[in-house]
Short mmCIF file of C-alpha atoms in Angstrom, two decimals:
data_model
loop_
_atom_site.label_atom_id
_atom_site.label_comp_id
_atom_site.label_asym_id
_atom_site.label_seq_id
_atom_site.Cartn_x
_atom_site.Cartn_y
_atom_site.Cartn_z
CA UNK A 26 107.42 10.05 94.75
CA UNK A 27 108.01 6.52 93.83
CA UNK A 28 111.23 5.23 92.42
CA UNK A 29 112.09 1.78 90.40
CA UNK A 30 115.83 0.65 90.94
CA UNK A 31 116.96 -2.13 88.71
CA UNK A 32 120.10 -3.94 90.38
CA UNK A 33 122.39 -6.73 89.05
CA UNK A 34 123.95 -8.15 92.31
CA UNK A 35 126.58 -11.01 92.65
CA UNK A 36 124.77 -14.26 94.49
CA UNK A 37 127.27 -13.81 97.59
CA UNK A 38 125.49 -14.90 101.46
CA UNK A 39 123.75 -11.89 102.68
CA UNK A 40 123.96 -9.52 99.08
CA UNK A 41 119.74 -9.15 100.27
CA UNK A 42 120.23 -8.64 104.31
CA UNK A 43 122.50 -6.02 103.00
CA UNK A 44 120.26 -4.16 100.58
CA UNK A 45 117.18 -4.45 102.45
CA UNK A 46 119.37 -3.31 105.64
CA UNK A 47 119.93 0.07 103.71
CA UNK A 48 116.41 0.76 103.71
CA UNK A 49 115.29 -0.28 106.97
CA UNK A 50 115.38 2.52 109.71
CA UNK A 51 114.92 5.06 107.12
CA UNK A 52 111.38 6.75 106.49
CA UNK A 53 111.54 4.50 103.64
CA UNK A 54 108.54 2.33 102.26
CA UNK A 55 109.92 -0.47 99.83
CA UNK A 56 106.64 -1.12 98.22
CA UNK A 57 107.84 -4.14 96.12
CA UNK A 58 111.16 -6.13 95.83
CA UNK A 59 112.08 -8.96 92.89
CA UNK A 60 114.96 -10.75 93.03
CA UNK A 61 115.48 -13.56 90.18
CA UNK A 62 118.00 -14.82 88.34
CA UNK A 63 120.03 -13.75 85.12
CA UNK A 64 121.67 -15.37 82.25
CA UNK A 65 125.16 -16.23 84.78
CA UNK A 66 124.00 -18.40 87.57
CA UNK A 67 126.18 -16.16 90.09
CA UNK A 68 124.27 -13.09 89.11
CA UNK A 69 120.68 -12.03 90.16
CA UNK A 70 118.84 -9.02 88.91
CA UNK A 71 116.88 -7.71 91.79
CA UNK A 72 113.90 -4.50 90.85
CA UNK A 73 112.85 -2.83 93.90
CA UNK A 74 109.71 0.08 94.00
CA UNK A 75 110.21 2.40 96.98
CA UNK A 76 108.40 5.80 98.18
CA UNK A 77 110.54 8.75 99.50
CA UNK A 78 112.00 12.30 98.95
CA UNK A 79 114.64 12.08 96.38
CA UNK A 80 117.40 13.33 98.39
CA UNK A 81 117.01 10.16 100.34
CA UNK A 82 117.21 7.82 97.31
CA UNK A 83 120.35 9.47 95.72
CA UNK A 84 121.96 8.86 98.96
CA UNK A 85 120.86 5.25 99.20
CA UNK A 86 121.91 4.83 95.23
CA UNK A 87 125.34 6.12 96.37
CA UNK A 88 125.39 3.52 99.63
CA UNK A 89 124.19 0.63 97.39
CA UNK A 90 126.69 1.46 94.48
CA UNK A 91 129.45 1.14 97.82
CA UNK A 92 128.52 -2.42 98.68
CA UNK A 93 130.78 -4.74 96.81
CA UNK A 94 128.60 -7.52 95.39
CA UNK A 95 126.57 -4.93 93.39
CA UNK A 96 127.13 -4.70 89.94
CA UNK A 97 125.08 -2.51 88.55
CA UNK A 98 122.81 0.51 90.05
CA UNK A 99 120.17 2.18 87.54
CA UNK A 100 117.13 3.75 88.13
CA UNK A 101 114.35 3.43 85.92
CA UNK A 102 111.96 6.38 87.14
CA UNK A 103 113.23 8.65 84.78
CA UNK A 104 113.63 6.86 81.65
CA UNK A 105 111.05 4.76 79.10
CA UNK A 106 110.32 1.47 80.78
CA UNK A 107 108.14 -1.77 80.01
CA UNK A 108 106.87 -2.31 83.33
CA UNK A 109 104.99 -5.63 84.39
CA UNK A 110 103.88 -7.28 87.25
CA UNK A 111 102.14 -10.84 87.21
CA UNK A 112 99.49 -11.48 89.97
CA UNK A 113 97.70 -14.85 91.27
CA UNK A 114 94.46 -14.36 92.69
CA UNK A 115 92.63 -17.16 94.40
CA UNK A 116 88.83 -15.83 94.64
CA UNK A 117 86.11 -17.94 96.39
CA UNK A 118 83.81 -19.12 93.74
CA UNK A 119 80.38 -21.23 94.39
CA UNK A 120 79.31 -23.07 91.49
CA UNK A 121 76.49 -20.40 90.25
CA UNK A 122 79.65 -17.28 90.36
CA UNK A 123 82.28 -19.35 88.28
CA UNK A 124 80.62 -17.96 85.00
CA UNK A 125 80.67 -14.16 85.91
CA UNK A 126 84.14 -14.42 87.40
CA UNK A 127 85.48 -16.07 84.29
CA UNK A 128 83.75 -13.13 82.21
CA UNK A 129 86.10 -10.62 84.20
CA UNK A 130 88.77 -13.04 83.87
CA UNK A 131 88.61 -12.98 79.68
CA UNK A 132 87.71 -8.75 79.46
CA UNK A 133 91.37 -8.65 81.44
CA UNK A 134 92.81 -11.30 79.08
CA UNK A 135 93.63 -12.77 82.27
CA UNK A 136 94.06 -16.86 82.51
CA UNK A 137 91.84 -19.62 85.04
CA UNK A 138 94.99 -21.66 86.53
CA UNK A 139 92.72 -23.87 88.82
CA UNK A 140 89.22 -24.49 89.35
CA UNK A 141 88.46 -25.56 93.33
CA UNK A 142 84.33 -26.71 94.56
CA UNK A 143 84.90 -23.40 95.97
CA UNK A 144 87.74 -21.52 94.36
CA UNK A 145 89.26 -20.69 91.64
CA UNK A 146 92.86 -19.34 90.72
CA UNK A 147 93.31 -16.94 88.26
CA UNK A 148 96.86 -15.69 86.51
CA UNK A 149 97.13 -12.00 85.41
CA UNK A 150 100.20 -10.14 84.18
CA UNK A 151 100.10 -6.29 82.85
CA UNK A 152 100.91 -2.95 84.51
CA UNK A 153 100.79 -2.62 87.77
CA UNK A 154 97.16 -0.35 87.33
CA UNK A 155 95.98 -3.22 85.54
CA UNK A 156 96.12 -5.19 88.43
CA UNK A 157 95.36 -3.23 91.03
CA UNK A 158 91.77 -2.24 88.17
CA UNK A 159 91.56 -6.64 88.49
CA UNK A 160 91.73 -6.99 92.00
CA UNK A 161 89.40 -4.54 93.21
CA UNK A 162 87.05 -5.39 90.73
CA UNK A 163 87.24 -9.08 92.33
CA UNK A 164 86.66 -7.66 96.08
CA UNK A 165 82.75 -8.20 95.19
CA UNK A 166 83.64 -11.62 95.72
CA UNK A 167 85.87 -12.65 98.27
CA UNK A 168 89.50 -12.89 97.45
CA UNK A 169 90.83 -15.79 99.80
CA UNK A 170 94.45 -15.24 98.54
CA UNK A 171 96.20 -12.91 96.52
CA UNK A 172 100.25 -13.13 95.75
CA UNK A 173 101.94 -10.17 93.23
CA UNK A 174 105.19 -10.82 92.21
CA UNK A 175 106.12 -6.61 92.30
CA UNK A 176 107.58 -4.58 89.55
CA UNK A 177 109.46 -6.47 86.79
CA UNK A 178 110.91 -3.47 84.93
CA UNK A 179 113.25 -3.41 82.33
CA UNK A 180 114.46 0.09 79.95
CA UNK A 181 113.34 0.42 76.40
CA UNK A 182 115.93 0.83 73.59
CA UNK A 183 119.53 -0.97 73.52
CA UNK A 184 120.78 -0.83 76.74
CA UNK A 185 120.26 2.28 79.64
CA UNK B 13 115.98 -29.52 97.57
CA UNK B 14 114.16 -26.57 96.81
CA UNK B 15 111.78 -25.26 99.29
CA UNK B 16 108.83 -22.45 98.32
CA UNK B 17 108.18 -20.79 101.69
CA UNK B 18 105.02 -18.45 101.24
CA UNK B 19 104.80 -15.76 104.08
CA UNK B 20 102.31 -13.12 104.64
CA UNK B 21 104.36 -10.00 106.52
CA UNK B 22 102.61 -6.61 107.94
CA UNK B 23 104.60 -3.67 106.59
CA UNK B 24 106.73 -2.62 108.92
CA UNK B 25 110.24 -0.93 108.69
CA UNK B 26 113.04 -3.45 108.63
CA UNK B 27 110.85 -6.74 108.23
CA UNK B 28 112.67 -7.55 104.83
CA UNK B 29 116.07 -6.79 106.51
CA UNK B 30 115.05 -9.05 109.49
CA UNK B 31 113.76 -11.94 106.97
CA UNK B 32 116.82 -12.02 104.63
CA UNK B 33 119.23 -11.79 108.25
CA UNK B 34 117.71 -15.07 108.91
CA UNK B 35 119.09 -16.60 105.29
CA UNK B 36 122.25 -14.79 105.15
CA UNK B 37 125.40 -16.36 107.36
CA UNK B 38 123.63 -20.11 107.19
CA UNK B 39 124.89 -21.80 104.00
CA UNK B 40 121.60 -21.21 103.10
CA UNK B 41 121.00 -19.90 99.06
CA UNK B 42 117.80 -17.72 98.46
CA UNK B 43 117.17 -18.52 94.70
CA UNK B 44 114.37 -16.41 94.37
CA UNK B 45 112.20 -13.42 96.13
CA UNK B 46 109.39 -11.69 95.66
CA UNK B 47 107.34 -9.28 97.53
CA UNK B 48 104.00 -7.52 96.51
CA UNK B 49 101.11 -5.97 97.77
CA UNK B 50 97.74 -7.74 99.30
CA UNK B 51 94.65 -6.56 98.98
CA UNK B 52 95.12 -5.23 102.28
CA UNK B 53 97.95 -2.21 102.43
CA UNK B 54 99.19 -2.61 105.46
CA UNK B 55 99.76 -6.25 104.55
CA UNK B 56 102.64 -7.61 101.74
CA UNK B 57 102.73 -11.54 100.31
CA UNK B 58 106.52 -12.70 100.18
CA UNK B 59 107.02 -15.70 98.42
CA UNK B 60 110.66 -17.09 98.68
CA UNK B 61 112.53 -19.97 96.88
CA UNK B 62 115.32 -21.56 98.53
CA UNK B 63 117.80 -24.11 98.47
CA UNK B 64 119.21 -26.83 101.08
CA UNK B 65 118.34 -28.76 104.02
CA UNK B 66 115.33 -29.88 105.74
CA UNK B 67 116.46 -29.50 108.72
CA UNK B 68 117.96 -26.24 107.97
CA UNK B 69 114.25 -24.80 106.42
CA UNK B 70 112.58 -26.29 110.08
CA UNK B 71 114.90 -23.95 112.05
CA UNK B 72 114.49 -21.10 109.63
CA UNK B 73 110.53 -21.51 109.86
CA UNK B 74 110.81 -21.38 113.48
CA UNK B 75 112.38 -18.92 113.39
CA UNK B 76 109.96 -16.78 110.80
CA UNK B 77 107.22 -17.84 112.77
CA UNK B 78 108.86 -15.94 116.01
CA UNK B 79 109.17 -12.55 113.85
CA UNK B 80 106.39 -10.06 115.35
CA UNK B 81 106.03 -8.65 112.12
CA UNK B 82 105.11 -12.18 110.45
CA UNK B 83 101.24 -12.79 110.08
CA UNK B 84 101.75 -16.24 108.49
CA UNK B 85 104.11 -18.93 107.24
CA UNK B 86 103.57 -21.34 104.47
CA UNK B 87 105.39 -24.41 103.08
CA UNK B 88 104.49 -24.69 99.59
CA UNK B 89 106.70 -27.61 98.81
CA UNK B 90 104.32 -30.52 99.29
CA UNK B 91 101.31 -29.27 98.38
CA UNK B 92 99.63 -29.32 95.03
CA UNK B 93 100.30 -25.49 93.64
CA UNK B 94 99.99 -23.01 90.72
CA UNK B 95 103.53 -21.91 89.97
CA UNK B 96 104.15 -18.65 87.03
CA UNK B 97 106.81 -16.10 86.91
CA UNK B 98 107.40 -13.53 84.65
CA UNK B 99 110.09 -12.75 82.68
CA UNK B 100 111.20 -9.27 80.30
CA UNK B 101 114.08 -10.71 77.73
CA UNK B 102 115.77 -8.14 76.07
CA UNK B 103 117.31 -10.09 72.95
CA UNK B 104 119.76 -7.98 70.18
CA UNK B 105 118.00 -8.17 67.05
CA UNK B 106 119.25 -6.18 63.78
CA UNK B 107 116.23 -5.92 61.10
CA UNK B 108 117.19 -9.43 59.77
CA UNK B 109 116.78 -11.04 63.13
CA UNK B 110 113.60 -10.07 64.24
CA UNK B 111 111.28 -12.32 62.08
CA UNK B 112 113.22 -15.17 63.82
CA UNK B 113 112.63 -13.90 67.29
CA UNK B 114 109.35 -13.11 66.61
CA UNK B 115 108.52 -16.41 65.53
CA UNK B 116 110.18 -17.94 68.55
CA UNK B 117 107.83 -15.39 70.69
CA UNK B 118 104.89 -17.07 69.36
CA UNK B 119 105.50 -20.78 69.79
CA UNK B 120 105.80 -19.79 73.71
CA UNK B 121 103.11 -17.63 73.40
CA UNK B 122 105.35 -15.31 74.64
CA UNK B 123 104.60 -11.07 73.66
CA UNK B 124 106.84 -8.63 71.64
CA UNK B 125 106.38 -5.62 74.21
CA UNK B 126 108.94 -3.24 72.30
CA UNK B 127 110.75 -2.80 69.12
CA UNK B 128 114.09 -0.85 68.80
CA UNK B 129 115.79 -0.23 65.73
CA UNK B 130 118.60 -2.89 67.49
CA UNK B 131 116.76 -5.00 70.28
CA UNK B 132 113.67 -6.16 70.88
CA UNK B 133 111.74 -6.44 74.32
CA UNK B 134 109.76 -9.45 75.23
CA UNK B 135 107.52 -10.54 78.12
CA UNK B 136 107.37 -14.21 78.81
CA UNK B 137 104.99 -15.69 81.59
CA UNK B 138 104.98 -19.21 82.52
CA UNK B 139 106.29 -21.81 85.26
CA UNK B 140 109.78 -21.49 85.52
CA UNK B 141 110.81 -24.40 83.61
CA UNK B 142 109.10 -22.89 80.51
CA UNK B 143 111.23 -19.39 80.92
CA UNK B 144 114.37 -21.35 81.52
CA UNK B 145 113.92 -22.98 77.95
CA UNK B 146 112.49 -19.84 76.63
CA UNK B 147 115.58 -17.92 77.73
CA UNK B 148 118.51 -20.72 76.79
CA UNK B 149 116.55 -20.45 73.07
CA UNK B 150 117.08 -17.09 72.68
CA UNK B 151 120.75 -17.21 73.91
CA UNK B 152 121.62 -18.03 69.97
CA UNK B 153 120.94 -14.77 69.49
CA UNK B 154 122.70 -11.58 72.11
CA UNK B 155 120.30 -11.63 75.65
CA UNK B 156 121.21 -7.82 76.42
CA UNK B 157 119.01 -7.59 79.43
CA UNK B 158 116.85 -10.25 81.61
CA UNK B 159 114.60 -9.22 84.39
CA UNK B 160 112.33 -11.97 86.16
CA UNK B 161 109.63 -11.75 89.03
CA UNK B 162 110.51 -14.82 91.12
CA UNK B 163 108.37 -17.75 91.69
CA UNK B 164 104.75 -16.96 92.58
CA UNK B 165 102.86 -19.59 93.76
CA UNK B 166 99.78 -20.24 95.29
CA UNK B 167 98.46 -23.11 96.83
CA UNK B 168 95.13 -25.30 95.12
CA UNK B 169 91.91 -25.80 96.53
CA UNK B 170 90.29 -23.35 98.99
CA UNK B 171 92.57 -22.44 101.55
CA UNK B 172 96.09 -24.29 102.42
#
């Protein structure tokens, strides 16, 4: 099952050695990981996706609510979410294929960032299926670079 | 100066633990983090933002570049780039509020992705310098929640 955590961490040396530390030699995928900052420069709000039985999680929850620069602990599998991801996708693009790729581009309400002789880089933010439906409907061209920024996740209503 | 280090990483247990040990004990600050999928799942993009010295970011790239686990290693600071994050704001808004917010939204051509009966939700998506405004805007009014992606960034033209 995947889970989304949502963690507000003090900006101390080493806060993500320590977290990611957790989750290394466990069976434990971290699919994606987002750390950015908050509204108080010393805080960061990191969102991490991960795969596993959920006996492992709650005791990783319970080891990451022990380290002292985290804040906050929530997870968001269980509770209404907006859930975005933004994605970059640099697709190689001869002059007669710019016009179909752009078609795709506007049906996804996605955005042309750059135009290349040969590429092109396109912007697209929505749910992470979105994306993934984008991408592999671009593999009939050939995607030169592709760069997803993971789950941005954040609990509907006042406050979790 | 702010560096934007662009690595691609096979998905092995521990890489993110060994990538953030190499950033955590230096006075070295990671400002932002991201990690996401490629089109090939065995394969994630990490794009980092960080702050300090050049000769500091040399050794760490060494360094990176001497990880097993690390396909490739990028410097995106000197080359011409597309830059977006995303950003969910969670703003306090009573009935009387929203109009206000809502209005603000659409000058940054931001999107209303949820409506409370006390807060909205919105999604933001932009180079960072645009969210940074966005979000000091909205601090006249109660920021309950922010969660953003990181910097993603890409480099122009065909291939860096």
């Amino acid at each position: 099952m995947t889970h989304t955590i949502s963690l507000l961490v003090e900006n101390h040396q080493g806060v993500l050695s320590r977290i990611s530390g957790l989750f290394s030699g466990r069976a434990y995928n971290l699919e994606s990981f987002t750390s950015g900052p908050t509204t108080d420069p010393t805080i960061s709000r990191i969102t991490l996706v991960c795969n596993g039985d959920a006996q492992i999680i709650e005791q990783i929850k319970k080891q990451l609510n022990k380290l002292i620069d985290i804040i906050e602990v929530i997870e968001l599998t269980t509770v209404p979410t907006v859930d975005r991801e933004l994605a970059l996708v640099k697709v190689a693009a001869k002059p007669g294929q710019r016009a179909e790729i752009i078609q795709i581009t506007d049906v996804f309400k996605a955005q042309v960032m750059d135009v290349g002789s040969e590429s092109i880089v396109i912007e697209i933010t929505g749910s992470p299926e979105k994306i993934d439906d984008f991408v592999s409907l671009l593999q009939e061209f050939t995607i030169i670079e592709l760069a997803r920024s993971g789950l941005v996740s954040l609990a509907r209503g006042k406050k979790q």
